Tab-separated table of C-alpha atoms and ligand atoms in Angstrom:
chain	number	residue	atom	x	y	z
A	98	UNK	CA	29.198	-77.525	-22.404
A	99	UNK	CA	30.415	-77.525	-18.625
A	100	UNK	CA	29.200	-74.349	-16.946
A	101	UNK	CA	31.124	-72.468	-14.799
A	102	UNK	CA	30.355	-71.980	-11.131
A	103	UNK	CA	30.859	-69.125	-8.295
A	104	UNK	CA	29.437	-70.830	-5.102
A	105	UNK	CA	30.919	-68.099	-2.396
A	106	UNK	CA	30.214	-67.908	1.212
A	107	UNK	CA	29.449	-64.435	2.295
A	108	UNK	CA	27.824	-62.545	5.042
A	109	UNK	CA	24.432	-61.255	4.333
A	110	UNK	CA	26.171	-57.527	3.674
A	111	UNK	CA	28.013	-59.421	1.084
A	112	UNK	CA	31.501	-59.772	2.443
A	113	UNK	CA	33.810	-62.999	2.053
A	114	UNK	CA	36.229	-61.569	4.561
A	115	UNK	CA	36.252	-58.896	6.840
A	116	UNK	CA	38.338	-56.017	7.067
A	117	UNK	CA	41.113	-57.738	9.067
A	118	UNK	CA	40.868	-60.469	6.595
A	119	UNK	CA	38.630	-62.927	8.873
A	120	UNK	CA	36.317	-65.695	7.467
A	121	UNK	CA	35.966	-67.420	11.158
A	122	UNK	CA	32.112	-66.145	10.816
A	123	UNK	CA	31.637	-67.930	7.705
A	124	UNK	CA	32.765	-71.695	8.585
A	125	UNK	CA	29.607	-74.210	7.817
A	126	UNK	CA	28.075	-76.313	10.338
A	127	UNK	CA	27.153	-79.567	9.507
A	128	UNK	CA	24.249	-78.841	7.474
A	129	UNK	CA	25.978	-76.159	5.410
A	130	UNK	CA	28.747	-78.183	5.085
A	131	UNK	CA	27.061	-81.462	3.602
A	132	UNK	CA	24.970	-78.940	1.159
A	133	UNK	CA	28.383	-77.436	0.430
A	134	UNK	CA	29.753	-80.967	-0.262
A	135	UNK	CA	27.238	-82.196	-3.027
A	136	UNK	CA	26.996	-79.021	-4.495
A	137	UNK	CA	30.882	-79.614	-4.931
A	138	UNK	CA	30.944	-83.278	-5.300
A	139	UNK	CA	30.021	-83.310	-9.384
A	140	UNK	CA	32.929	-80.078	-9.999
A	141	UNK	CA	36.127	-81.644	-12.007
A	142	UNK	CA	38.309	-78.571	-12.038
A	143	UNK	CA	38.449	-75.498	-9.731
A	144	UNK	CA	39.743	-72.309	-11.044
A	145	UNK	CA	41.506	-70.509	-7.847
A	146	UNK	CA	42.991	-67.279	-7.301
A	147	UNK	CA	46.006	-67.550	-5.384
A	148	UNK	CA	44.641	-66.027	-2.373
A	149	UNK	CA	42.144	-68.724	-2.231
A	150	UNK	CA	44.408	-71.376	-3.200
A	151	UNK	CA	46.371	-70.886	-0.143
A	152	UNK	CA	43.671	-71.237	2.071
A	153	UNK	CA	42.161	-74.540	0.585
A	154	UNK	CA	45.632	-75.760	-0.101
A	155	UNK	CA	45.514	-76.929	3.332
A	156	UNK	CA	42.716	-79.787	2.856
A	157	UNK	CA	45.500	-81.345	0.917
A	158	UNK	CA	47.442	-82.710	3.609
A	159	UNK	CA	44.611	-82.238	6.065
A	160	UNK	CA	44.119	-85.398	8.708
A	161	UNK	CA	41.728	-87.837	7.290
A	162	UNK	CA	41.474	-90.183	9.930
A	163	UNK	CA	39.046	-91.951	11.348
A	164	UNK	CA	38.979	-90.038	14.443
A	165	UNK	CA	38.245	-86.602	12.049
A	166	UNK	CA	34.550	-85.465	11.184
A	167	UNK	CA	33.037	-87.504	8.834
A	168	UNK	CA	32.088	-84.708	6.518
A	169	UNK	CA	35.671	-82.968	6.394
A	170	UNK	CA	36.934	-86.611	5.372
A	171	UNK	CA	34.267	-86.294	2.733
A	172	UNK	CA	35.252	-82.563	1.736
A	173	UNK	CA	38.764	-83.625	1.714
A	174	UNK	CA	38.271	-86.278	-0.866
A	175	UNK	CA	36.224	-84.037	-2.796
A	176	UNK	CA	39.044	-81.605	-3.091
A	177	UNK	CA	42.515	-84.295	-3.370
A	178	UNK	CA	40.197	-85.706	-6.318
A	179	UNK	CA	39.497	-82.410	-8.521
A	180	UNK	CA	41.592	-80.860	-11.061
A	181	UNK	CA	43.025	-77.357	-9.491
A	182	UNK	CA	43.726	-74.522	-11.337
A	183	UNK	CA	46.135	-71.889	-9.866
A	184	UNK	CA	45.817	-68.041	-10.880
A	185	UNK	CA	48.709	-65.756	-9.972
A	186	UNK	CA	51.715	-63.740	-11.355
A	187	UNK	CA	53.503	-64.242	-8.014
A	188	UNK	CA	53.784	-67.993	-6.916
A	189	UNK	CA	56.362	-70.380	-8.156
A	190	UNK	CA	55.293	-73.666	-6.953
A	191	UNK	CA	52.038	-75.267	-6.134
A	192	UNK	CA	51.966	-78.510	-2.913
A	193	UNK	CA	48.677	-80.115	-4.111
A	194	UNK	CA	48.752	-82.861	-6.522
A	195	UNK	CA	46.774	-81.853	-10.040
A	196	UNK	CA	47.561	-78.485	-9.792
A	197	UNK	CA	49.156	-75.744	-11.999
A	198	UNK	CA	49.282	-72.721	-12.253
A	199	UNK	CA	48.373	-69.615	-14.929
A	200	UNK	CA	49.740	-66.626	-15.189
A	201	UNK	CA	46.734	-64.627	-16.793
A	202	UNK	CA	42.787	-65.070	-16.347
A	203	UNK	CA	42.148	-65.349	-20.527
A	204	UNK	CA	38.265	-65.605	-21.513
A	205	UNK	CA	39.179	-67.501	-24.645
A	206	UNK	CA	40.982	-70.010	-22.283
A	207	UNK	CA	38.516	-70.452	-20.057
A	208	UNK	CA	36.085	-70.914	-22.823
A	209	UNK	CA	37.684	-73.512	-23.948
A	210	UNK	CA	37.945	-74.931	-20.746
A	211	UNK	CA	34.136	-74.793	-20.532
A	212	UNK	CA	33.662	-76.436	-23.969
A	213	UNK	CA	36.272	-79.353	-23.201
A	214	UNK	CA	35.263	-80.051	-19.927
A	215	UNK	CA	33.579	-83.600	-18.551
A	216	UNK	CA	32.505	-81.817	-15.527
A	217	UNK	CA	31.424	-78.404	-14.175
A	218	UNK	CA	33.701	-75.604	-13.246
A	219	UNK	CA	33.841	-73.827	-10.049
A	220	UNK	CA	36.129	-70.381	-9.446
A	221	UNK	CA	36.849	-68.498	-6.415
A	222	UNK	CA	37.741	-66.659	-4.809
A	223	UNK	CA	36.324	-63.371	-4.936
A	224	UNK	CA	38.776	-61.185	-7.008
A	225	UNK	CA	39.479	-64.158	-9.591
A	226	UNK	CA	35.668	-65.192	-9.800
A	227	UNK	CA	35.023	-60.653	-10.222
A	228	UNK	CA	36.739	-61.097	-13.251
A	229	UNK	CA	35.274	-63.671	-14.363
A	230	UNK	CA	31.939	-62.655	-13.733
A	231	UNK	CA	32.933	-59.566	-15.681
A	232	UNK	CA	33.481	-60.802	-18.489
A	233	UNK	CA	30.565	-63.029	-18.561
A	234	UNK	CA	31.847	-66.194	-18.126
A	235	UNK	CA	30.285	-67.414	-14.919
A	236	UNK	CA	26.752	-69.128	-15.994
A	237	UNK	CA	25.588	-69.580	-12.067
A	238	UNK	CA	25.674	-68.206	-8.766
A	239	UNK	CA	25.033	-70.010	-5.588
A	240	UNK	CA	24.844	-67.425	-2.651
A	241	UNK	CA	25.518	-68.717	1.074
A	242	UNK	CA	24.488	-66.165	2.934
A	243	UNK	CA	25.792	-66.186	6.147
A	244	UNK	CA	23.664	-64.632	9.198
A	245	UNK	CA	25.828	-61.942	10.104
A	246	UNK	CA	26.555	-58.341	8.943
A	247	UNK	CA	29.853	-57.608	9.531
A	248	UNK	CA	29.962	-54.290	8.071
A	249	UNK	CA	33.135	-54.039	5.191
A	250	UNK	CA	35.879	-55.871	4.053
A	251	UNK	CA	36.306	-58.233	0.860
A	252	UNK	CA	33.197	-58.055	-1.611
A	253	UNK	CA	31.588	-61.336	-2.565
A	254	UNK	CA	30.083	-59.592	-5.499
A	255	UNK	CA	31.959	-57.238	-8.128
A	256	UNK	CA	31.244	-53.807	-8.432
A	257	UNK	CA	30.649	-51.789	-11.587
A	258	UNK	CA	28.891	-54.304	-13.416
A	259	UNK	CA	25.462	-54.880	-14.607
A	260	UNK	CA	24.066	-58.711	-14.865
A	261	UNK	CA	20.638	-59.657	-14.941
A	262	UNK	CA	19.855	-63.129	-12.929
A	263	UNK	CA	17.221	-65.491	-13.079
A	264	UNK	CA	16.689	-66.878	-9.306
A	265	UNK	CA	16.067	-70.911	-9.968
A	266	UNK	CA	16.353	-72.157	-6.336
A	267	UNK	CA	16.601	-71.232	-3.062
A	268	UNK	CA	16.768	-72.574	0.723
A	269	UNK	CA	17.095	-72.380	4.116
A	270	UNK	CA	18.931	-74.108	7.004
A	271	UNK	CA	18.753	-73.979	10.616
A	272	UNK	CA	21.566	-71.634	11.260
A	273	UNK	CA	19.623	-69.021	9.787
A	274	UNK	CA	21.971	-69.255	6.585
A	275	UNK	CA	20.269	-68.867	3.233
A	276	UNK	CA	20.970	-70.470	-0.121
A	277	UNK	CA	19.899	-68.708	-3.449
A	278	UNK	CA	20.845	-70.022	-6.787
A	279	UNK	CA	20.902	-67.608	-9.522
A	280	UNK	CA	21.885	-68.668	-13.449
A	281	UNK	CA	23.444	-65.439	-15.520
A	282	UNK	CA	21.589	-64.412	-18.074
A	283	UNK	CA	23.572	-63.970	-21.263
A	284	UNK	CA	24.754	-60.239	-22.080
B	590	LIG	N1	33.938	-66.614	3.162
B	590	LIG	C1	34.544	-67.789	3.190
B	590	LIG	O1	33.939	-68.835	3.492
B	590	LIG	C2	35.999	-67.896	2.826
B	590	LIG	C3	36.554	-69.171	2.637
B	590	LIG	C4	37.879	-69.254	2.283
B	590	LIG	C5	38.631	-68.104	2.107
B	590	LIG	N2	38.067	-66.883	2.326
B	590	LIG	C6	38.829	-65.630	2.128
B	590	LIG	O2	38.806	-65.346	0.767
B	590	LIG	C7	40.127	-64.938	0.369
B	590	LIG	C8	40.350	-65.256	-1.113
B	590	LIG	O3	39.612	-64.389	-1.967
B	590	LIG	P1	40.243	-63.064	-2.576
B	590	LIG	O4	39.170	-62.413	-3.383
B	590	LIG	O5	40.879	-62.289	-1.492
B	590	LIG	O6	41.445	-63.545	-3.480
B	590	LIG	P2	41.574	-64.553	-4.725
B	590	LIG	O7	40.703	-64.146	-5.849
B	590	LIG	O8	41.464	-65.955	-4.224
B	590	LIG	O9	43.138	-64.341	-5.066
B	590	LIG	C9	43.631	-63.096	-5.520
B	590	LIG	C10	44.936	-63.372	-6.197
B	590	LIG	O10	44.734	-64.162	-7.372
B	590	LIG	C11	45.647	-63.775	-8.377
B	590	LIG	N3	44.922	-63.233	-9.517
B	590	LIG	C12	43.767	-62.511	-9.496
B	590	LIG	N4	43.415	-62.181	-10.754
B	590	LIG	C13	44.375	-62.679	-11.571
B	590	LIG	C14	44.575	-62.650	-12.981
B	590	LIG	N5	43.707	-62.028	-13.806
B	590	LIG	N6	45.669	-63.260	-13.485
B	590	LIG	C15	46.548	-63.900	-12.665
B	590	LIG	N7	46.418	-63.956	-11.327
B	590	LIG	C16	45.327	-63.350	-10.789
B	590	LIG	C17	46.563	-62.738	-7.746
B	590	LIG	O11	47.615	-63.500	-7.155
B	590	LIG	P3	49.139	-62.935	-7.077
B	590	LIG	O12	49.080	-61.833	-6.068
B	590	LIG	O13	49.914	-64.131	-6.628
B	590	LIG	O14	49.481	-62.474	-8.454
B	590	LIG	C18	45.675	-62.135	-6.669
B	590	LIG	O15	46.400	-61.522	-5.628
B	590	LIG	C19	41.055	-65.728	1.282
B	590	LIG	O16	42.295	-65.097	1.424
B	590	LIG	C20	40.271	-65.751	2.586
B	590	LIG	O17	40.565	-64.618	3.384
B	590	LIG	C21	36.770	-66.758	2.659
């Protein structure tokens, strides 16, 4: 069975965005950004919530030439080449090629999903993956911890629920950003 995968990038107080909705802080250097890129490489669909969506949407049409960064070529294939996912009630139309979108975040869908699947699963962002998390259907974490506090804004992390995690990995990288891989235990 695929697992299903919440891989966010968050400030070490736990924030993907901050409260003027800016993620600036959070962009990878290279190191981050090749550890970002295998860990990605091997996913066949991403679950996205539209928020997300939008900003990723953009790797779609991004510049891939040769005079671009090696590893955002990479990324870029990485992303053109996976099956995407689209959660929202509001948007109409998606402009990435195997994309569509649901109206609805159903477990039983999802499970199925998980049980059909070649390939793992990733879901962000935050509010999608919450509910997801929620309701138990997220099998791992990976936390990049950024090495800032920037004091409020989006959560990384639900609140109001209680999941026990076994830590399986962790690592470090010279930007003083931290890695720690967590599966979730069962309910
Ligand atoms: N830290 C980083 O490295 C990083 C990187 C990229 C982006 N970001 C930030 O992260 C943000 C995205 O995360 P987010 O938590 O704000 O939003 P999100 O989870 O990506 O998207 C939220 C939207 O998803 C839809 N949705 C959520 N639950 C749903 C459900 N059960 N059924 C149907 N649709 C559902 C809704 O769309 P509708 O309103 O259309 O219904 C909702 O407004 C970006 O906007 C960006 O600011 C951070």
């Amino acid at each position: 069975m695929a697992k299903l995968i919440y891989a966010p990038i968050a400030s070490l107080d736990g924030y993907i965005e901050d409260e003027q909705g800016r993620f600036e802080w959070a962009a990878p250097d290279d190191e981050v950004m090749a550890f970002v890129n295998d860990l990605v490489r091997p996913i066949g669909i991403h679950l996205y919530g539209r928020r997300m969506y939008e900003t990723m949407v953009y790797w779609e049409t991004a510049d891939t030439g040769g005079d671009q960064p090696a590893l955002n070529r990479e990324w870029a294939g990485i992303w053109r080449a996976a099956e995407k996912i689209v959660y929202s009630r509001t948007l109409q139309t998606v402009s990435s090629a195997r994309t569509r979108i649901e109206r609805d975040l159903d477990p039983d869908a999802i499970r199925r999903i998980k049980e059909t699947s070649a390939s793992d699963i990733a879901i962000g962002g935050a509010e999608l993956a919450g509910q997801a998390i929620a309701a138990g259907l997220v099998d791992e974490l990976h936390l990049l911890l950024a090495p800032i506090l920037i004091g409020g804004g989006k959560r990384a992390l639900p609140g109001n629920i209680r999941t026990e995690l076994e830590l399986v990995d962790e690592g470090r990288f010279r930007n003083g950003a931290v890695h720690l891989h967590y599966l979730c235990k069962p309910a």
